[in-house]
mmCIF file of C-alpha atoms in Angstrom:
data_model
loop_
_atom_site.group_PDB
_atom_site.id
_atom_site.type_symbol
_atom_site.label_atom_id
_atom_site.label_comp_id
_atom_site.label_asym_id
_atom_site.label_seq_id
_atom_site.Cartn_x
_atom_site.Cartn_y
_atom_site.Cartn_z
ATOM 1 C CA MET A 119 24.507 -164.238 -42.067
ATOM 2 C CA SER A 120 21.435 -163.358 -44.167
ATOM 3 C CA VAL A 121 19.082 -164.712 -41.475
ATOM 4 C CA GLU A 122 20.850 -162.757 -38.756
ATOM 5 C CA LEU A 123 20.792 -159.640 -40.924
ATOM 6 C CA ASN A 124 17.057 -159.931 -41.590
ATOM 7 C CA GLU A 125 16.504 -160.298 -37.865
ATOM 8 C CA LEU A 126 18.619 -157.232 -37.122
ATOM 9 C CA LEU A 127 16.998 -155.113 -39.860
ATOM 10 C CA PRO A 128 13.560 -156.628 -40.541
ATOM 11 C CA ASP A 129 11.430 -155.348 -43.402
ATOM 12 C CA GLU A 130 8.988 -153.522 -41.109
ATOM 13 C CA LEU A 131 11.849 -151.591 -39.489
ATOM 14 C CA LEU A 132 13.246 -150.600 -42.880
ATOM 15 C CA GLU A 133 9.824 -149.396 -43.960
ATOM 16 C CA ARG A 134 9.608 -147.133 -40.896
ATOM 17 C CA PHE A 135 13.026 -145.740 -41.767
ATOM 18 C CA ARG A 136 11.981 -145.234 -45.392
ATOM 19 C CA VAL A 137 8.889 -143.264 -44.363
ATOM 20 C CA ARG A 138 10.902 -141.109 -41.963
ATOM 21 C CA ALA A 139 13.631 -140.471 -44.554
ATOM 22 C CA LYS A 140 11.226 -138.391 -46.616
ATOM 23 C CA GLY A 141 10.407 -136.123 -43.668
ATOM 24 C CA TYR A 142 13.994 -135.773 -42.536
ATOM 25 C CA ASP A 143 14.955 -134.709 -46.047
ATOM 26 C CA GLU A 144 12.099 -132.212 -46.405
ATOM 27 C CA ARG A 145 12.746 -130.633 -43.012
ATOM 28 C CA ASN A 146 16.566 -130.838 -43.245
ATOM 29 C CA GLU A 147 16.426 -132.651 -39.922
ATOM 30 C CA PHE A 148 18.651 -135.147 -38.129
ATOM 31 C CA PHE A 149 17.454 -138.762 -37.841
ATOM 32 C CA HIS A 150 16.933 -138.861 -34.072
ATOM 33 C CA GLU A 151 14.232 -141.563 -34.198
ATOM 34 C CA ASP A 152 16.286 -143.802 -36.492
ATOM 35 C CA LEU A 153 19.316 -143.432 -34.247
ATOM 36 C CA ALA A 154 17.325 -144.357 -31.143
ATOM 37 C CA GLU A 155 16.033 -147.520 -32.809
ATOM 38 C CA LEU A 156 19.454 -148.510 -34.132
ATOM 39 C CA LYS A 157 21.010 -148.039 -30.705
ATOM 40 C CA SER A 158 18.337 -150.188 -29.080
ATOM 41 C CA LEU A 159 19.061 -152.956 -31.615
ATOM 42 C CA GLY A 160 22.762 -152.948 -30.779
ATOM 43 C CA TYR A 161 23.597 -151.649 -34.248
ATOM 44 C CA LEU A 162 26.238 -149.237 -32.965
ATOM 45 C CA ARG A 163 28.088 -152.070 -31.205
ATOM 46 C CA MET A 164 28.235 -154.449 -34.162
ATOM 47 C CA PHE A 165 32.037 -154.445 -34.289
ATOM 48 C CA ALA A 166 32.501 -155.128 -30.562
ATOM 49 C CA SER A 167 33.015 -158.766 -29.618
ATOM 50 C CA GLU A 168 30.273 -160.728 -27.908
ATOM 51 C CA ASP A 169 32.525 -161.001 -24.858
ATOM 52 C CA ASP A 170 32.579 -157.186 -24.702
ATOM 53 C CA GLY A 171 28.803 -156.958 -25.098
ATOM 54 C CA GLY A 172 28.716 -156.382 -28.847
ATOM 55 C CA LEU A 173 27.389 -158.387 -31.781
ATOM 56 C CA GLY A 174 30.773 -159.702 -32.899
ATOM 57 C CA PHE A 175 30.266 -158.777 -36.563
ATOM 58 C CA SER A 176 33.024 -158.858 -39.166
ATOM 59 C CA LEU A 177 33.587 -156.075 -41.701
ATOM 60 C CA GLU A 178 31.808 -158.223 -44.292
ATOM 61 C CA GLN A 179 28.751 -158.520 -42.038
ATOM 62 C CA VAL A 180 28.710 -154.813 -41.145
ATOM 63 C CA ALA A 181 28.989 -153.887 -44.833
ATOM 64 C CA ALA A 182 26.015 -156.160 -45.580
ATOM 65 C CA ALA A 183 24.026 -154.462 -42.804
ATOM 66 C CA GLN A 184 24.891 -150.996 -44.113
ATOM 67 C CA ARG A 185 23.943 -151.993 -47.641
ATOM 68 C CA ARG A 186 20.552 -153.155 -46.359
ATOM 69 C CA LEU A 187 20.003 -150.053 -44.202
ATOM 70 C CA ALA A 188 20.831 -147.790 -47.155
ATOM 71 C CA THR A 189 18.020 -149.308 -49.225
ATOM 72 C CA ALA A 190 15.663 -147.571 -46.790
ATOM 73 C CA ALA A 191 17.508 -144.484 -45.524
ATOM 74 C CA PRO A 192 20.776 -143.615 -47.296
ATOM 75 C CA ALA A 193 21.472 -140.500 -45.222
ATOM 76 C CA THR A 194 20.984 -142.410 -41.974
ATOM 77 C CA ALA A 195 23.328 -145.140 -43.209
ATOM 78 C CA LEU A 196 25.929 -142.627 -44.398
ATOM 79 C CA ALA A 197 26.062 -140.849 -41.044
ATOM 80 C CA ILE A 198 26.109 -144.083 -39.018
ATOM 81 C CA ASN A 199 29.097 -145.045 -41.185
ATOM 82 C CA MET A 200 31.228 -142.531 -39.311
ATOM 83 C CA HIS A 201 30.600 -144.256 -35.976
ATOM 84 C CA LEU A 202 31.148 -147.628 -37.609
ATOM 85 C CA VAL A 203 34.436 -146.458 -39.131
ATOM 86 C CA TRP A 204 35.908 -145.770 -35.687
ATOM 87 C CA THR A 205 34.574 -148.946 -34.115
ATOM 88 C CA GLY A 206 35.686 -150.823 -37.224
ATOM 89 C CA VAL A 207 39.177 -149.355 -36.971
ATOM 90 C CA ALA A 208 39.385 -150.474 -33.338
ATOM 91 C CA HIS A 209 38.217 -153.953 -34.386
ATOM 92 C CA LEU A 210 40.712 -154.251 -37.281
ATOM 93 C CA LEU A 211 43.601 -153.007 -35.147
ATOM 94 C CA ALA A 212 42.762 -155.565 -32.462
ATOM 95 C CA GLN A 213 42.730 -158.292 -35.115
ATOM 96 C CA ARG A 214 46.260 -157.209 -36.002
ATOM 97 C CA GLY A 215 47.500 -157.279 -32.409
ATOM 98 C CA ASP A 216 46.999 -153.590 -31.559
ATOM 99 C CA ASP A 217 44.600 -152.877 -28.666
ATOM 100 C CA SER A 218 45.300 -149.123 -28.511
ATOM 101 C CA LEU A 219 41.686 -148.309 -29.464
ATOM 102 C CA HIS A 220 39.963 -151.041 -27.483
ATOM 103 C CA PHE A 221 38.394 -148.297 -25.356
ATOM 104 C CA VAL A 222 36.450 -147.219 -28.469
ATOM 105 C CA LEU A 223 34.693 -150.593 -28.571
ATOM 106 C CA GLU A 224 34.076 -150.532 -24.813
ATOM 107 C CA GLU A 225 32.560 -147.063 -24.983
ATOM 108 C CA ALA A 226 30.458 -147.915 -28.037
ATOM 109 C CA VAL A 227 28.962 -150.799 -26.058
ATOM 110 C CA ALA A 228 28.287 -148.325 -23.222
ATOM 111 C CA GLY A 229 26.285 -146.122 -25.623
ATOM 112 C CA GLU A 230 28.806 -143.529 -26.780
ATOM 113 C CA VAL A 231 28.478 -142.290 -30.371
ATOM 114 C CA PHE A 232 31.689 -141.711 -32.315
ATOM 115 C CA ALA A 233 32.087 -139.285 -35.225
ATOM 116 C CA PHE A 234 34.800 -138.534 -37.746
ATOM 117 C CA GLY A 235 36.286 -135.029 -37.570
ATOM 118 C CA ASN A 236 39.198 -135.292 -39.986
ATOM 119 C CA SER A 237 38.065 -133.702 -43.272
ATOM 120 C CA GLU A 238 39.384 -130.220 -44.071
ATOM 121 C CA ALA A 239 38.482 -127.901 -46.934
ATOM 122 C CA GLY A 240 41.084 -128.011 -49.674
ATOM 123 C CA ASN A 241 43.191 -130.708 -47.999
ATOM 124 C CA ASP A 242 43.729 -133.121 -50.877
ATOM 125 C CA SER A 243 46.352 -134.981 -48.826
ATOM 126 C CA VAL A 244 43.459 -136.321 -46.698
ATOM 127 C CA LEU A 245 45.077 -138.375 -43.873
ATOM 128 C CA PHE A 246 48.650 -137.657 -44.926
ATOM 129 C CA ASP A 247 48.734 -133.995 -43.881
ATOM 130 C CA SER A 248 46.572 -131.516 -41.997
ATOM 131 C CA THR A 249 45.856 -127.795 -41.934
ATOM 132 C CA THR A 250 44.764 -128.050 -38.282
ATOM 133 C CA VAL A 251 47.378 -126.961 -35.726
ATOM 134 C CA ALA A 252 48.115 -129.499 -32.985
ATOM 135 C CA ALA A 253 50.048 -127.782 -30.185
ATOM 136 C CA PRO A 254 51.687 -129.876 -27.423
ATOM 137 C CA LEU A 255 50.882 -128.708 -23.907
ATOM 138 C CA GLY A 256 53.791 -130.379 -22.106
ATOM 139 C CA ASP A 257 51.879 -133.081 -20.250
ATOM 140 C CA GLY A 258 51.127 -135.261 -23.276
ATOM 141 C CA SER A 259 47.899 -133.444 -24.091
ATOM 142 C CA TYR A 260 47.378 -131.363 -27.236
ATOM 143 C CA SER A 261 45.284 -128.379 -28.212
ATOM 144 C CA PHE A 262 43.775 -128.369 -31.699
ATOM 145 C CA THR A 263 42.907 -125.307 -33.771
ATOM 146 C CA GLY A 264 41.365 -125.636 -37.210
ATOM 147 C CA THR A 265 38.172 -126.222 -39.146
ATOM 148 C CA LYS A 266 36.713 -129.645 -39.921
ATOM 149 C CA ILE A 267 34.082 -130.071 -42.613
ATOM 150 C CA PHE A 268 31.475 -132.765 -43.270
ATOM 151 C CA THR A 269 31.270 -133.770 -39.605
ATOM 152 C CA SER A 270 28.410 -136.250 -39.839
ATOM 153 C CA LEU A 271 26.368 -137.015 -36.709
ATOM 154 C CA SER A 272 26.929 -133.428 -35.522
ATOM 155 C CA PRO A 273 23.772 -133.315 -33.349
ATOM 156 C CA ALA A 274 24.472 -136.660 -31.675
ATOM 157 C CA TRP A 275 28.139 -137.534 -31.357
ATOM 158 C CA THR A 276 29.628 -137.889 -27.901
ATOM 159 C CA ARG A 277 33.174 -138.692 -29.068
ATOM 160 C CA LEU A 278 34.872 -136.918 -31.982
ATOM 161 C CA GLY A 279 38.045 -138.226 -33.619
ATOM 162 C CA ILE A 280 40.277 -135.386 -34.834
ATOM 163 C CA PHE A 281 43.824 -134.898 -36.060
ATOM 164 C CA GLY A 282 46.216 -132.022 -36.655
ATOM 165 C CA LYS A 283 49.872 -131.220 -37.360
ATOM 166 C CA ASP A 284 52.455 -130.620 -34.653
ATOM 167 C CA THR A 285 55.351 -128.566 -36.047
ATOM 168 C CA SER A 286 57.059 -127.908 -32.707
ATOM 169 C CA GLY A 287 59.748 -130.569 -33.140
ATOM 170 C CA GLN A 288 62.419 -131.252 -35.721
ATOM 171 C CA GLU A 289 60.014 -133.374 -37.770
ATOM 172 C CA PRO A 290 56.340 -132.401 -38.239
ATOM 173 C CA MET A 291 54.007 -135.032 -36.820
ATOM 174 C CA LEU A 292 50.323 -135.765 -37.370
ATOM 175 C CA VAL A 293 48.581 -136.175 -34.025
ATOM 176 C CA HIS A 294 45.380 -138.254 -33.745
ATOM 177 C CA ALA A 295 43.096 -137.901 -30.725
ATOM 178 C CA PHE A 296 39.536 -137.962 -29.413
ATOM 179 C CA ILE A 297 37.574 -135.235 -27.677
ATOM 180 C CA THR A 298 34.252 -135.557 -25.876
ATOM 181 C CA ARG A 299 31.047 -133.582 -26.314
ATOM 182 C CA GLU A 300 31.673 -131.900 -22.948
ATOM 183 C CA THR A 301 35.161 -130.653 -23.899
ATOM 184 C CA PRO A 302 35.184 -126.849 -24.282
ATOM 185 C CA GLY A 303 36.857 -125.164 -27.242
ATOM 186 C CA TYR A 304 34.860 -126.195 -30.310
ATOM 187 C CA THR A 305 31.817 -124.846 -32.147
ATOM 188 C CA ILE A 306 29.414 -126.739 -34.408
ATOM 189 C CA LEU A 307 28.104 -124.448 -37.137
ATOM 190 C CA ASP A 308 24.511 -124.658 -38.329
ATOM 191 C CA ASP A 309 25.511 -124.759 -42.000
ATOM 192 C CA TRP A 310 24.205 -128.077 -43.361
ATOM 193 C CA ASN A 311 21.745 -127.012 -46.081
ATOM 194 C CA THR A 312 22.648 -129.300 -48.948
ATOM 195 C CA LEU A 313 21.196 -130.843 -52.063
ATOM 196 C CA GLY A 314 21.105 -134.363 -50.652
ATOM 197 C CA MET A 315 22.057 -136.594 -47.705
ATOM 198 C CA ARG A 316 20.391 -133.925 -45.602
ATOM 199 C CA ALA A 317 19.528 -136.068 -42.572
ATOM 200 C CA SER A 318 23.236 -136.762 -41.954
ATOM 201 C CA GLN A 319 23.583 -133.178 -40.615
ATOM 202 C CA SER A 320 27.284 -133.131 -41.425
ATOM 203 C CA ASN A 321 27.953 -129.658 -40.081
ATOM 204 C CA THR A 322 31.259 -127.811 -40.014
ATOM 205 C CA THR A 323 33.129 -128.070 -36.699
ATOM 206 C CA VAL A 324 35.475 -125.249 -35.680
ATOM 207 C CA LEU A 325 38.225 -126.232 -33.241
ATOM 208 C CA ASP A 326 39.483 -123.256 -31.250
ATOM 209 C CA GLY A 327 42.143 -124.614 -28.923
ATOM 210 C CA VAL A 328 40.111 -127.659 -27.917
ATOM 211 C CA VAL A 329 42.230 -129.916 -25.696
ATOM 212 C CA ALA A 330 42.558 -133.676 -26.016
ATOM 213 C CA PRO A 331 44.036 -135.169 -22.829
ATOM 214 C CA ALA A 332 47.117 -137.345 -23.047
ATOM 215 C CA GLU A 333 45.180 -140.578 -22.586
ATOM 216 C CA ARG A 334 43.070 -139.753 -25.667
ATOM 217 C CA VAL A 335 46.030 -138.963 -27.932
ATOM 218 C CA PHE A 336 46.344 -142.340 -29.596
ATOM 219 C CA ARG A 337 48.710 -141.909 -32.577
ATOM 220 C CA LYS A 338 51.537 -139.682 -33.797
ATOM 221 C CA LEU A 339 52.622 -140.283 -37.371
ATOM 222 C CA PRO A 340 54.980 -138.535 -39.795
ATOM 223 C CA VAL A 341 53.512 -136.360 -42.548
ATOM 224 C CA GLY A 342 52.990 -138.261 -45.776
ATOM 225 C CA PRO A 343 52.050 -141.826 -46.698
ATOM 226 C CA THR A 344 52.791 -144.429 -44.053
ATOM 227 C CA ALA A 345 52.354 -148.167 -43.615
ATOM 228 C CA ASP A 346 50.948 -147.731 -40.102
ATOM 229 C CA ALA A 347 48.044 -150.084 -39.376
ATOM 230 C CA LEU A 348 45.870 -147.135 -38.292
ATOM 231 C CA ILE A 349 45.902 -145.637 -41.791
ATOM 232 C CA PHE A 350 45.201 -149.009 -43.404
ATOM 233 C CA SER A 351 42.321 -149.627 -40.994
ATOM 234 C CA ILE A 352 40.741 -146.205 -41.569
ATOM 235 C CA PHE A 353 40.911 -146.613 -45.341
ATOM 236 C CA ALA A 354 39.613 -150.186 -45.178
ATOM 237 C CA CYS A 355 36.571 -149.282 -43.073
ATOM 238 C CA PHE A 356 35.879 -145.893 -44.647
ATOM 239 C CA GLU A 357 36.026 -147.001 -48.273
ATOM 240 C CA THR A 358 34.304 -150.363 -47.801
ATOM 241 C CA LEU A 359 31.414 -148.991 -45.750
ATOM 242 C CA LEU A 360 30.948 -146.042 -48.109
ATOM 243 C CA ALA A 361 30.743 -148.510 -50.978
ATOM 244 C CA ALA A 362 28.166 -150.507 -49.019
ATOM 245 C CA VAL A 363 25.922 -147.456 -48.564
ATOM 246 C CA TYR A 364 25.969 -146.472 -52.222
ATOM 247 C CA THR A 365 25.524 -150.087 -53.303
ATOM 248 C CA GLY A 366 22.372 -150.199 -51.181
ATOM 249 C CA LEU A 367 21.199 -146.917 -52.679
ATOM 250 C CA GLY A 368 21.639 -148.266 -56.216
ATOM 251 C CA GLU A 369 19.952 -151.520 -55.240
ATOM 252 C CA ARG A 370 16.899 -149.621 -54.010
ATOM 253 C CA ALA A 371 16.734 -147.495 -57.174
ATOM 254 C CA LEU A 372 16.730 -150.624 -59.328
ATOM 255 C CA ALA A 373 13.928 -152.171 -57.235
ATOM 256 C CA ILE A 374 11.853 -148.993 -57.613
ATOM 257 C CA GLY A 375 12.466 -149.007 -61.360
ATOM 258 C CA VAL A 376 11.343 -152.615 -61.791
ATOM 259 C CA ALA A 377 8.145 -151.989 -59.814
ATOM 260 C CA THR A 378 7.440 -148.729 -61.657
ATOM 261 C CA VAL A 379 7.740 -150.062 -65.204
ATOM 262 C CA HIS A 380 5.416 -152.937 -64.319
ATOM 263 C CA GLN A 381 2.842 -150.412 -63.055
ATOM 264 C CA ARG A 382 3.077 -147.903 -65.906
ATOM 265 C CA ARG A 383 1.117 -148.737 -69.040
ATOM 266 C CA SER A 384 1.391 -147.448 -72.568
ATOM 267 C CA LYS A 385 -1.764 -145.766 -73.841
ATOM 268 C CA LYS A 386 -0.730 -146.678 -77.369
ATOM 269 C CA SER A 387 -0.310 -150.442 -76.891
ATOM 270 C CA GLY A 388 -2.108 -151.028 -73.614
ATOM 271 C CA LYS A 389 0.870 -153.051 -72.398
ATOM 272 C CA SER A 390 2.981 -152.339 -69.325
ATOM 273 C CA TYR A 391 6.213 -150.503 -69.915
ATOM 274 C CA ALA A 392 7.974 -153.678 -68.778
ATOM 275 C CA GLN A 393 7.259 -154.908 -72.330
ATOM 276 C CA ASP A 394 8.829 -151.894 -74.044
ATOM 277 C CA PRO A 395 12.164 -152.967 -75.616
ATOM 278 C CA ASP A 396 13.940 -149.667 -74.893
ATOM 279 C CA ILE A 397 12.878 -149.678 -71.255
ATOM 280 C CA ARG A 398 13.818 -153.333 -70.888
ATOM 281 C CA TRP A 399 17.286 -152.441 -72.197
ATOM 282 C CA ARG A 400 17.719 -149.683 -69.611
ATOM 283 C CA ILE A 401 16.565 -151.915 -66.741
ATOM 284 C CA ALA A 402 18.939 -154.629 -67.937
ATOM 285 C CA ASP A 403 21.750 -152.069 -68.123
ATOM 286 C CA ALA A 404 21.098 -151.029 -64.521
ATOM 287 C CA ALA A 405 20.943 -154.644 -63.329
ATOM 288 C CA LEU A 406 24.185 -155.496 -65.137
ATOM 289 C CA ALA A 407 25.943 -152.593 -63.469
ATOM 290 C CA MET A 408 24.692 -153.485 -59.999
ATOM 291 C CA ASP A 409 25.558 -157.176 -60.367
ATOM 292 C CA GLY A 410 29.233 -156.251 -60.617
ATOM 293 C CA LEU A 411 29.211 -154.414 -57.291
ATOM 294 C CA TYR A 412 27.828 -157.065 -54.963
ATOM 295 C CA PRO A 413 30.655 -159.624 -55.252
ATOM 296 C CA GLN A 414 33.387 -156.977 -55.189
ATOM 297 C CA LEU A 415 32.014 -155.487 -51.964
ATOM 298 C CA VAL A 416 31.965 -158.932 -50.348
ATOM 299 C CA ALA A 417 35.429 -159.864 -51.666
ATOM 300 C CA VAL A 418 37.199 -156.732 -50.412
ATOM 301 C CA ALA A 419 35.539 -156.854 -46.987
ATOM 302 C CA ARG A 420 36.239 -160.575 -46.642
ATOM 303 C CA ASP A 421 39.897 -160.146 -47.559
ATOM 304 C CA VAL A 422 40.262 -157.439 -44.899
ATOM 305 C CA ASP A 423 38.638 -159.755 -42.348
ATOM 306 C CA ASN A 424 40.905 -162.648 -43.327
ATOM 307 C CA LEU A 425 44.088 -160.550 -43.162
ATOM 308 C CA VAL A 426 44.874 -161.263 -46.816
ATOM 309 C CA ASP A 427 48.125 -159.617 -47.904
ATOM 310 C CA HIS A 428 47.562 -157.711 -51.157
ATOM 311 C CA GLY A 429 50.700 -155.651 -50.595
ATOM 312 C CA SER A 430 50.863 -152.534 -52.765
ATOM 313 C CA GLN A 431 47.509 -153.419 -54.355
ATOM 314 C CA TRP A 432 45.499 -152.945 -51.154
ATOM 315 C CA PHE A 433 44.865 -149.221 -51.522
ATOM 316 C CA PRO A 434 43.935 -149.498 -55.235
ATOM 317 C CA LYS A 435 41.440 -152.214 -54.300
ATOM 318 C CA MET A 436 39.844 -150.074 -51.584
ATOM 319 C CA VAL A 437 39.646 -146.774 -53.454
ATOM 320 C CA GLY A 438 38.589 -148.616 -56.611
ATOM 321 C CA LEU A 439 35.678 -150.216 -54.766
ATOM 322 C CA LYS A 440 34.541 -146.860 -53.405
ATOM 323 C CA VAL A 441 34.687 -145.069 -56.770
ATOM 324 C CA ARG A 442 33.045 -147.941 -58.635
ATOM 325 C CA ALA A 443 30.213 -148.108 -56.096
ATOM 326 C CA THR A 444 29.480 -144.381 -56.038
ATOM 327 C CA GLU A 445 29.744 -143.950 -59.806
ATOM 328 C CA THR A 446 27.728 -147.079 -60.568
ATOM 329 C CA ALA A 447 24.989 -146.045 -58.159
ATOM 330 C CA ARG A 448 24.817 -142.615 -59.806
ATOM 331 C CA THR A 449 24.538 -144.203 -63.260
ATOM 332 C CA VAL A 450 21.858 -146.627 -62.091
ATOM 333 C CA VAL A 451 19.737 -143.921 -60.469
ATOM 334 C CA ASP A 452 19.926 -141.901 -63.674
ATOM 335 C CA LEU A 453 18.859 -144.911 -65.767
ATOM 336 C CA ILE A 454 15.929 -145.642 -63.461
ATOM 337 C CA ILE A 455 14.705 -142.044 -63.493
ATOM 338 C CA ARG A 456 14.696 -142.186 -67.295
ATOM 339 C CA VAL A 457 12.277 -145.140 -67.274
ATOM 340 C CA SER A 458 10.106 -143.957 -64.380
ATOM 341 C CA GLY A 459 8.369 -140.943 -65.872
ATOM 342 C CA GLY A 460 7.911 -137.345 -64.806
ATOM 343 C CA SER A 461 6.623 -138.167 -61.319
ATOM 344 C CA SER A 462 10.226 -138.727 -60.192
ATOM 345 C CA TYR A 463 10.899 -135.058 -60.878
ATOM 346 C CA PHE A 464 8.518 -133.925 -58.145
ATOM 347 C CA ALA A 465 9.722 -132.981 -54.665
ATOM 348 C CA GLY A 466 9.046 -135.742 -52.170
ATOM 349 C CA ASN A 467 9.387 -138.568 -54.684
ATOM 350 C CA GLU A 468 11.777 -141.244 -53.378
ATOM 351 C CA LEU A 469 13.624 -141.512 -56.679
ATOM 352 C CA GLY A 470 14.114 -137.759 -56.728
ATOM 353 C CA ARG A 471 15.631 -137.953 -53.249
ATOM 354 C CA LEU A 472 17.910 -140.823 -54.267
ATOM 355 C CA TYR A 473 18.991 -138.759 -57.279
ATOM 356 C CA ARG A 474 20.105 -135.987 -54.929
ATOM 357 C CA ASP A 475 21.569 -138.290 -52.301
ATOM 358 C CA VAL A 476 23.706 -140.236 -54.754
ATOM 359 C CA LEU A 477 25.523 -137.094 -55.892
ATOM 360 C CA ALA A 478 27.258 -136.885 -52.506
ATOM 361 C CA GLY A 479 29.303 -139.935 -53.464
ATOM 362 C CA MET A 480 31.645 -137.931 -55.667
ATOM 363 C CA PHE A 481 32.742 -135.745 -52.738
ATOM 364 C CA HIS A 482 33.800 -138.489 -50.323
ATOM 365 C CA PRO A 483 37.477 -139.426 -50.263
ATOM 366 C CA SER A 484 38.941 -140.916 -52.251
ATOM 367 C CA ASP A 485 37.524 -138.885 -55.133
ATOM 368 C CA ASP A 486 37.796 -139.973 -58.755
ATOM 369 C CA GLU A 487 41.043 -138.110 -59.425
ATOM 370 C CA SER A 488 42.766 -139.321 -56.261
ATOM 371 C CA ALA A 489 41.663 -142.915 -56.866
ATOM 372 C CA HIS A 490 43.038 -142.898 -60.398
ATOM 373 C CA ALA A 491 46.352 -141.480 -59.143
ATOM 374 C CA THR A 492 46.557 -144.198 -56.484
ATOM 375 C CA ILE A 493 45.819 -146.968 -58.953
ATOM 376 C CA ALA A 494 48.213 -145.585 -61.582
ATOM 377 C CA SER A 495 51.033 -145.393 -59.022
ATOM 378 C CA ALA A 496 50.405 -148.972 -57.922
ATOM 379 C CA TRP A 497 50.651 -150.267 -61.478
ATOM 380 C CA LEU A 498 53.116 -147.850 -63.062
ATOM 381 C CA GLY A 499 55.138 -146.531 -60.149
ATOM 382 C CA PRO A 500 55.225 -142.928 -58.881
ATOM 383 C CA VAL A 501 55.344 -139.961 -61.225
ATOM 384 C CA GLU A 502 58.918 -138.879 -61.827
ATOM 385 C CA ASP A 503 60.040 -135.435 -60.673
#
């Protein structure tokens, strides 16, 4: 797998991405050039089978690719995640005998770009409820009205996955569907002016009666937690691939730190800072933290691929991986900045950009509080009324 990965993302390609990442960040600009190169490499069809024209990658292999991409361009990797989540969901469902989203893989091979339009401001129920109104139109189609935040790939998506709540029947239902770029009834706001992950251009999307036709309404689920394979597959891909991106970000920070302390020299002793005992301790601390992430990322992804049954422990494993990866990466970047000197404080410095990018990790679901609640419930049972 490592040979194939190096062929897919060779060092010279990553260096081009790394150089561009600085400009995208400074200009608050989408990564059009990166996307064009990734598409030409077949990167957006990794999850599709070779028979369908894809690369036939597993979740473990895609996570490894995303980790490597993030060492060069974290914002590019984060945004591409959203396309890979949908294609990954289609792949995992097919593995489990459900071909309802096979068209996603077919269209990804044909060049369509999928994005994730589910997040809503203040909706701490995430996938288990929605503030968006899904109104049935009588022919199996639905109109959706609501506001979606953090819609990565906003300038480039051609297919947007959305969901909303239908309250027209006796039991409220959550309706999942796709719309196309050409579908009228939505507006993408130009509001992405953030501290970090700027190239992702994750703009707010306002749905104003946008209609998803019946053939693109692919799931109706009750409000609240459910054992449906769709929810498992979304969590598995979303959390694992997020962890991969932030693991790659932390990996890059550590590499920068090692190179920097070898280059910096003490005027007092004349030795490189790599010989300073305090700095050596901090580098060792960062390396220790990162070493714990790599095998966990592989283990979780591999267990998903192998259909391992962790029962009630699956969701704690997935949200735990995501939180550990984002928090560890943030700690590592902080440690590396402390040993790298004042140059990292200047605008345009790669470490300074990583410092801003890594902060986004705390906002992705599942956040720290939600993850702890999930894990506590798995081990201790639900909170009593």
